[in-house]
Short mmCIF file of C-alpha atoms and ligand atoms in Angstrom, two decimals:
data_model
loop_
_atom_site.label_atom_id
_atom_site.label_comp_id
_atom_site.label_asym_id
_atom_site.label_seq_id
_atom_site.Cartn_x
_atom_site.Cartn_y
_atom_site.Cartn_z
CA UNK A 1 -4.80 -14.39 22.47
CA UNK A 2 -6.42 -14.54 19.00
CA UNK A 3 -7.73 -11.26 17.64
CA UNK A 4 -11.45 -11.05 18.40
CA UNK A 5 -12.28 -7.41 18.64
CA UNK A 6 -10.56 -4.46 16.99
CA UNK A 7 -11.15 -0.73 17.00
CA UNK A 8 -10.63 1.75 14.22
CA UNK A 9 -10.15 5.53 14.01
CA UNK A 10 -9.31 8.25 11.50
CA UNK A 11 -7.30 11.23 12.68
CA UNK A 12 -5.56 14.43 11.52
CA UNK A 13 -6.24 15.92 8.10
CA UNK A 14 -8.98 13.92 6.39
CA UNK A 15 -8.14 12.48 3.00
CA UNK A 16 -10.35 11.16 0.18
CA UNK A 17 -10.22 7.38 0.43
CA UNK A 18 -10.43 7.22 4.23
CA UNK A 19 -14.00 5.94 3.92
CA UNK A 20 -12.89 3.27 1.47
CA UNK A 21 -10.24 2.23 4.01
CA UNK A 22 -12.85 2.08 6.82
CA UNK A 23 -15.05 -0.11 4.64
CA UNK A 24 -12.13 -2.42 3.84
CA UNK A 25 -11.22 -2.78 7.53
CA UNK A 26 -14.80 -3.49 8.64
CA UNK A 27 -15.54 -5.99 5.89
CA UNK A 28 -12.21 -7.80 6.12
CA UNK A 29 -12.71 -8.12 9.86
CA UNK A 30 -16.24 -9.43 9.29
CA UNK A 31 -14.87 -11.98 6.81
CA UNK A 32 -12.51 -13.23 9.55
CA UNK A 33 -15.18 -13.20 12.29
CA UNK A 34 -13.71 -10.20 14.15
CA UNK A 35 -15.91 -7.57 15.85
CA UNK A 36 -15.19 -3.93 14.96
CA UNK A 37 -15.72 -0.81 17.05
CA UNK A 38 -15.48 2.58 15.35
CA UNK A 39 -14.06 5.49 17.33
CA UNK A 40 -15.48 8.92 16.55
CA UNK A 41 -13.31 12.05 16.20
CA UNK A 42 -9.96 10.27 16.19
CA UNK A 43 -7.91 10.26 19.40
CA UNK A 44 -10.36 12.73 20.94
CA UNK A 45 -13.12 10.10 20.83
CA UNK A 46 -10.72 7.46 22.10
CA UNK A 47 -10.11 9.49 25.23
CA UNK A 48 -13.79 10.44 25.58
CA UNK A 49 -15.05 6.91 24.99
CA UNK A 50 -17.05 7.87 21.94
CA UNK A 51 -17.38 4.39 20.42
CA UNK A 52 -19.86 2.90 17.92
CA UNK A 53 -20.35 -0.66 16.70
CA UNK A 54 -19.55 -1.20 13.02
CA UNK A 55 -20.94 -4.08 10.99
CA UNK A 56 -20.58 -4.71 7.26
CA UNK A 57 -23.88 -2.93 6.45
CA UNK A 58 -22.85 0.19 8.39
CA UNK A 59 -20.18 0.89 5.80
CA UNK A 60 -22.37 0.53 2.72
CA UNK A 61 -22.39 3.34 0.19
CA UNK A 62 -19.29 5.08 1.51
CA UNK A 63 -16.57 3.74 -0.80
CA UNK A 64 -17.13 6.66 -3.19
CA UNK A 65 -17.38 9.44 -0.57
CA UNK A 66 -14.72 11.90 0.52
CA UNK A 67 -14.24 12.84 4.18
CA UNK A 68 -14.51 10.22 6.91
CA UNK A 69 -17.70 8.76 8.40
CA UNK A 70 -15.80 8.41 11.71
CA UNK A 71 -14.94 12.13 11.60
CA UNK A 72 -11.54 13.51 12.50
CA UNK A 73 -9.96 15.87 15.01
CA UNK A 74 -6.63 17.14 16.25
CA UNK A 75 -6.77 16.18 19.94
CA UNK A 76 -5.00 18.24 22.63
CA UNK A 77 -5.88 15.87 25.49
CA UNK A 78 -4.31 12.92 23.68
CA UNK A 79 -1.00 14.82 23.63
CA UNK A 80 -0.81 14.35 27.42
CA UNK A 81 0.35 11.15 29.12
CA UNK A 82 -2.86 11.08 31.18
CA UNK A 83 -4.93 11.36 28.01
CA UNK A 84 -3.13 8.42 26.43
CA UNK A 85 -3.50 6.35 29.62
CA UNK A 86 -7.26 7.00 29.56
CA UNK A 87 -7.34 6.04 25.88
CA UNK A 88 -5.62 2.71 26.59
CA UNK A 89 -7.93 2.03 29.56
CA UNK A 90 -11.02 2.71 27.43
CA UNK A 91 -9.82 0.15 24.90
CA UNK A 92 -9.17 -2.44 27.62
CA UNK A 93 -12.53 -1.80 29.30
CA UNK A 94 -14.32 -2.36 25.98
CA UNK A 95 -12.50 -5.68 25.50
CA UNK A 96 -10.70 -4.42 22.39
CA UNK A 97 -7.49 -6.32 21.52
CA UNK A 98 -6.10 -4.07 18.78
CA UNK A 99 -6.42 -0.65 17.18
CA UNK A 100 -6.11 0.55 13.57
CA UNK A 101 -5.16 4.22 13.12
CA UNK A 102 -5.79 5.71 9.68
CA UNK A 103 -3.96 8.98 9.09
CA UNK A 104 -0.74 10.82 8.29
CA UNK A 105 2.41 11.77 10.19
CA UNK A 106 0.74 13.29 13.28
CA UNK A 107 -1.64 10.34 13.59
CA UNK A 108 1.16 7.81 13.31
CA UNK A 109 3.30 9.68 15.87
CA UNK A 110 0.34 9.48 18.27
CA UNK A 111 -0.05 5.77 17.53
CA UNK A 112 3.66 5.22 18.11
CA UNK A 113 3.42 6.84 21.55
CA UNK A 114 0.31 4.87 22.44
CA UNK A 115 2.02 1.60 21.55
CA UNK A 116 5.35 2.43 23.20
CA UNK A 117 4.02 3.96 26.37
CA UNK A 118 0.72 2.13 26.97
CA UNK A 119 1.48 -1.18 25.25
CA UNK A 120 -1.52 -0.92 22.90
CA UNK A 121 -1.36 -3.39 20.03
CA UNK A 122 -1.93 -1.34 16.89
CA UNK A 123 -1.29 -0.84 13.19
CA UNK A 124 -1.33 2.42 11.21
CA UNK A 125 -2.67 2.96 7.69
CA UNK A 126 -0.79 5.61 5.68
CA UNK A 127 -3.30 8.28 4.70
CA UNK A 128 -2.63 11.95 3.99
CA UNK A 129 -3.10 14.09 0.91
CA UNK A 130 0.42 15.45 1.46
CA UNK A 131 2.04 12.05 0.72
CA UNK A 132 4.72 12.91 3.29
CA UNK A 133 4.58 9.81 5.48
CA UNK A 134 7.20 7.09 5.14
CA UNK A 135 6.33 3.42 4.74
CA UNK A 136 4.27 3.87 1.57
CA UNK A 137 5.24 5.17 -1.85
CA UNK A 138 1.81 6.83 -2.07
CA UNK A 139 -0.53 7.65 0.79
CA UNK A 140 -4.33 7.49 0.59
CA UNK A 141 -5.78 10.78 -0.67
CA UNK A 142 -2.75 12.07 -2.54
CA UNK A 143 -3.96 11.04 -5.99
CA UNK A 144 -7.41 12.58 -5.49
CA UNK A 145 -5.99 15.84 -4.12
CA UNK A 146 -3.64 16.09 -7.10
CA UNK A 147 -6.49 15.50 -9.56
CA UNK A 148 -8.65 18.12 -7.85
CA UNK A 149 -5.83 20.67 -7.98
CA UNK A 150 -5.10 19.73 -11.57
CA UNK A 151 -8.67 20.32 -12.66
CA UNK A 152 -8.54 23.78 -11.08
CA UNK A 153 -5.25 24.53 -12.85
CA UNK A 154 -6.70 23.53 -16.22
CA UNK A 155 -9.54 25.99 -15.64
CA UNK A 156 -7.16 28.71 -14.55
CA UNK A 157 -5.10 28.13 -17.68
CA UNK A 158 -8.19 28.83 -19.82
CA UNK A 159 -8.70 32.25 -18.30
CA UNK A 160 -4.96 32.98 -17.96
CA UNK A 161 -4.37 32.39 -21.64
CA UNK A 162 -7.30 34.61 -22.64
CA UNK A 163 -5.47 37.55 -21.03
CA UNK A 164 -1.82 36.52 -21.16
CA UNK A 165 -1.82 36.56 -17.36
CA UNK A 166 0.44 35.01 -14.78
CA UNK A 167 -1.31 32.88 -12.16
CA UNK A 168 0.28 31.91 -8.88
CA UNK A 169 -1.64 28.83 -7.75
CA UNK A 170 -1.13 27.74 -4.16
CA UNK A 171 -1.66 24.10 -3.28
CA UNK A 172 -1.49 22.29 0.06
CA UNK A 173 1.79 21.01 1.43
CA UNK A 174 2.92 22.52 4.70
CA UNK A 175 6.25 20.70 4.81
CA UNK A 176 6.51 18.92 1.50
CA UNK A 177 5.88 19.72 -2.14
CA UNK A 178 4.57 16.44 -3.54
CA UNK A 179 1.22 17.88 -4.64
CA UNK A 180 2.92 20.96 -6.09
CA UNK A 181 5.56 19.01 -7.97
CA UNK A 182 3.28 16.38 -9.45
CA UNK A 183 0.50 18.78 -10.47
CA UNK A 184 2.92 21.32 -11.94
CA UNK A 185 4.15 18.77 -14.46
CA UNK A 186 0.68 17.45 -15.21
CA UNK A 187 -0.72 20.98 -15.69
CA UNK A 188 2.17 22.07 -17.91
CA UNK A 189 3.08 24.82 -15.41
CA UNK A 190 6.01 27.13 -16.03
CA UNK A 191 7.51 26.95 -12.54
CA UNK A 192 7.13 25.24 -9.18
CA UNK A 193 8.04 26.36 -5.67
CA UNK A 194 8.28 23.72 -2.94
CA UNK A 195 9.35 23.82 0.73
CA UNK A 196 12.24 21.43 0.10
CA UNK A 197 14.13 23.79 -2.22
CA UNK A 198 15.14 27.42 -1.99
CA UNK A 199 14.47 28.88 -5.41
CA UNK A 200 15.96 32.03 -6.84
CA UNK A 201 13.18 34.58 -7.43
CA UNK A 202 15.33 36.29 -10.10
CA UNK A 203 15.42 33.04 -12.03
CA UNK A 204 11.64 32.76 -11.76
CA UNK A 205 11.32 36.33 -13.06
CA UNK A 206 13.63 35.51 -15.98
CA UNK A 207 11.45 32.55 -16.96
CA UNK A 208 8.28 34.63 -16.69
CA UNK A 209 9.79 37.50 -18.72
CA UNK A 210 10.73 35.14 -21.53
CA UNK A 211 7.27 33.74 -21.49
CA UNK A 212 5.68 37.20 -21.48
CA UNK A 213 7.63 38.15 -24.64
CA UNK A 214 5.68 35.46 -26.43
CA UNK A 215 2.45 36.85 -24.92
CA UNK A 216 1.74 33.44 -23.36
CA UNK A 217 0.08 32.78 -20.05
CA UNK A 218 2.06 31.36 -17.15
CA UNK A 219 1.21 29.19 -14.20
CA UNK A 220 3.46 29.08 -11.16
CA UNK A 221 2.51 26.32 -8.72
CA UNK A 222 3.41 27.17 -5.12
CA UNK A 223 3.25 24.76 -2.18
CA UNK A 224 1.77 26.53 0.86
CA UNK A 225 4.96 25.91 2.87
CA UNK A 226 7.38 27.24 0.23
CA UNK A 227 10.37 29.21 1.48
CA UNK A 228 9.18 32.56 0.07
CA UNK A 229 6.05 32.49 2.27
CA UNK A 230 3.31 31.31 -0.10
CA UNK A 231 1.66 32.46 -3.33
CA UNK A 232 0.65 35.99 -2.25
CA UNK A 233 4.14 36.90 -1.01
CA UNK A 234 5.76 35.46 -4.07
CA UNK A 235 3.36 37.28 -6.40
CA UNK A 236 4.18 40.55 -4.59
CA UNK A 237 7.91 39.94 -4.93
CA UNK A 238 7.54 39.32 -8.67
CA UNK A 239 5.22 42.31 -9.17
CA UNK A 240 7.74 44.58 -7.39
CA UNK A 241 10.38 43.54 -9.92
CA UNK A 242 8.07 43.56 -12.97
CA UNK A 243 5.18 46.02 -12.48
CA UNK A 244 4.05 45.42 -16.09
CA UNK A 245 3.03 41.83 -15.31
CA UNK A 246 -0.71 41.11 -15.05
CA UNK A 247 -0.73 38.79 -12.03
CA UNK A 248 -3.49 36.88 -10.24
CA UNK A 249 -3.31 34.57 -7.23
CA UNK A 250 -5.49 31.55 -6.57
CA UNK A 251 -5.34 29.63 -3.29
CA UNK A 252 -6.89 26.19 -3.69
CA UNK A 253 -6.87 25.39 0.04
CA UNK A 254 -9.22 22.81 1.54
CA UNK A 255 -10.92 22.14 -1.78
CA UNK A 256 -8.11 19.65 -2.20
CA UNK A 257 -9.13 17.68 0.88
CA UNK A 258 -12.66 16.89 -0.28
CA UNK A 259 -14.36 15.10 -3.15
CA UNK A 260 -14.89 11.56 -4.33
CA UNK A 261 -11.71 9.51 -4.18
CA UNK A 262 -10.16 8.49 -7.49
CA UNK A 263 -9.92 4.87 -8.51
CA UNK A 264 -6.24 4.82 -7.49
CA UNK A 265 -7.09 6.01 -3.97
CA UNK A 266 -9.99 3.59 -3.55
CA UNK A 267 -7.78 0.69 -4.60
CA UNK A 268 -4.97 1.81 -2.31
CA UNK A 269 -7.43 2.17 0.57
CA UNK A 270 -8.98 -1.24 -0.06
CA UNK A 271 -5.59 -2.96 -0.16
CA UNK A 272 -4.17 -1.19 2.88
CA UNK A 273 -7.33 -1.49 4.99
CA UNK A 274 -7.56 -5.24 4.36
CA UNK A 275 -3.81 -5.67 4.94
CA UNK A 276 -4.05 -3.89 8.29
CA UNK A 277 -6.59 -6.42 9.57
CA UNK A 278 -4.82 -9.44 8.10
CA UNK A 279 -1.49 -8.09 9.40
CA UNK A 280 -2.91 -7.94 12.94
CA UNK A 281 -4.27 -11.48 12.58
CA UNK A 282 -0.78 -12.61 11.48
CA UNK A 283 0.69 -11.03 14.63
CA UNK A 284 2.09 -7.81 13.18
CA UNK A 285 1.85 -4.68 15.30
CA UNK A 286 3.41 -1.29 15.96
CA UNK A 287 3.90 -0.67 12.24
CA UNK A 288 2.45 1.31 9.34
CA UNK A 289 0.80 -0.47 6.41
CA UNK A 290 1.70 0.91 3.02
CA UNK A 291 2.47 -0.09 -0.53
CA UNK A 292 6.13 -0.05 -1.51
CA UNK A 293 7.08 -0.85 -5.11
CA UNK A 294 3.62 -2.29 -5.70
CA UNK A 295 3.66 -4.66 -2.72
CA UNK A 296 2.02 -4.41 0.70
CA UNK A 297 4.67 -3.43 3.27
CA UNK A 298 4.67 -3.22 7.08
CA UNK A 299 7.18 -0.62 8.28
CA UNK A 300 7.89 -0.16 12.01
CA UNK A 301 6.25 3.04 13.25
CA UNK A 302 9.53 4.67 14.33
CA UNK A 303 11.00 4.09 10.88
CA UNK A 304 7.94 5.26 8.92
CA UNK A 305 7.74 8.49 10.96
CA UNK A 306 11.47 9.20 10.67
CA UNK A 307 11.70 8.54 6.93
CA UNK A 308 12.08 11.77 4.95
CA UNK A 309 10.40 10.99 1.69
CA UNK A 310 12.01 13.05 -1.06
CA UNK A 311 10.48 14.37 -4.26
CA UNK A 312 12.06 12.51 -7.18
CA UNK A 313 14.86 14.97 -8.23
CA UNK A 314 14.42 14.25 -11.94
CA UNK A 315 10.94 15.82 -11.77
CA UNK A 316 12.42 19.32 -11.36
CA UNK A 317 14.54 18.83 -14.44
CA UNK A 318 11.56 17.45 -16.32
CA UNK A 319 9.40 20.45 -15.44
CA UNK A 320 12.01 22.98 -16.54
CA UNK A 321 12.81 21.05 -19.72
CA UNK A 322 9.15 20.89 -20.74
CA UNK A 323 8.22 24.44 -19.74
CA UNK A 324 9.86 26.18 -22.69
O1 F6P B 1 -3.92 17.25 5.35
C1 F6P B 1 -2.66 17.88 5.32
C2 F6P B 1 -2.86 19.34 5.26
O2 F6P B 1 -3.76 19.50 4.23
C3 F6P B 1 -1.68 20.27 5.04
O3 F6P B 1 -1.18 20.33 3.75
C4 F6P B 1 -2.25 21.57 5.52
O4 F6P B 1 -1.29 22.48 5.89
C5 F6P B 1 -3.06 21.15 6.71
O5 F6P B 1 -3.44 19.81 6.46
C6 F6P B 1 -4.21 22.04 7.02
O6 F6P B 1 -5.14 21.34 7.78
P1 F6P B 1 -6.14 21.94 8.88
O7 F6P B 1 -6.79 23.12 8.26
O8 F6P B 1 -7.08 20.81 9.12
O9 F6P B 1 -5.31 22.27 10.07
#
């Protein structure tokens, strides 16, 4: 049956650029004569039948906005088989032939289950500030989150260098250190701590001591999921070894999830959103849309979820080489 009516949701952690992706989906569908239903609050709204009609004018003036006009949620009921059966029934009852799920790892795992178990025809769009989903070299929101964190680090450097202080700056990244790694290089930080690598605190102290001899400021970027337990714990461990250090901690937190998407994220969102619709028209399903080596790619859900995307190892070397 040709695609006539599709539904669209955003789920999990919101990411700047989700709105640009929604706009791309709605307008590409309109271009191809396909009706679009928006689902509020992610999978929660899918189970509760919270649907709205979306035409091309309903998505005006959102391309530049952070957050998601369809809202997001982490749904408990959708984790149950009954919840997913209700979700699939609601789609059928509304005459919807396919679903587009915009989100990160959790969202795509949910989509995978819905497709496998309930036979829903769907496509995922890779979107998370953490950049930790397979199937796309960069996920929607990552670039904006990095730029937001970077701006904060530049400001912290101003005050840190006025006092010769050490700042431990914690960025998001529960399981992966993409934001930490990329921003640490861009901010000219002295050290980075990421969940993927166990670092030696003594080595960190050695670097900071050398730096202190020159009376310079230092910035240590810490991913929230780092193996020492985050920026506060790490700062305490360093202070216990070097009581003379003047240390401050700054947790950037959810600041990184908001704000106007950068050009890179808007472009990514536009390309992926349009590709999701045109992929469905071409008969693709049960896969995640991303951009791999500059080209649109459709990766089977199981593969995209299982892929462990690694931080480029040369970046660690680069950071330590430049942070003299
Ligand atoms: O969006 C991803 C992420 O930002 C993680 O890095 C972070 O741990 C988590 O979401 C926090 O999200 P929430 O407060 O919505 O549970």
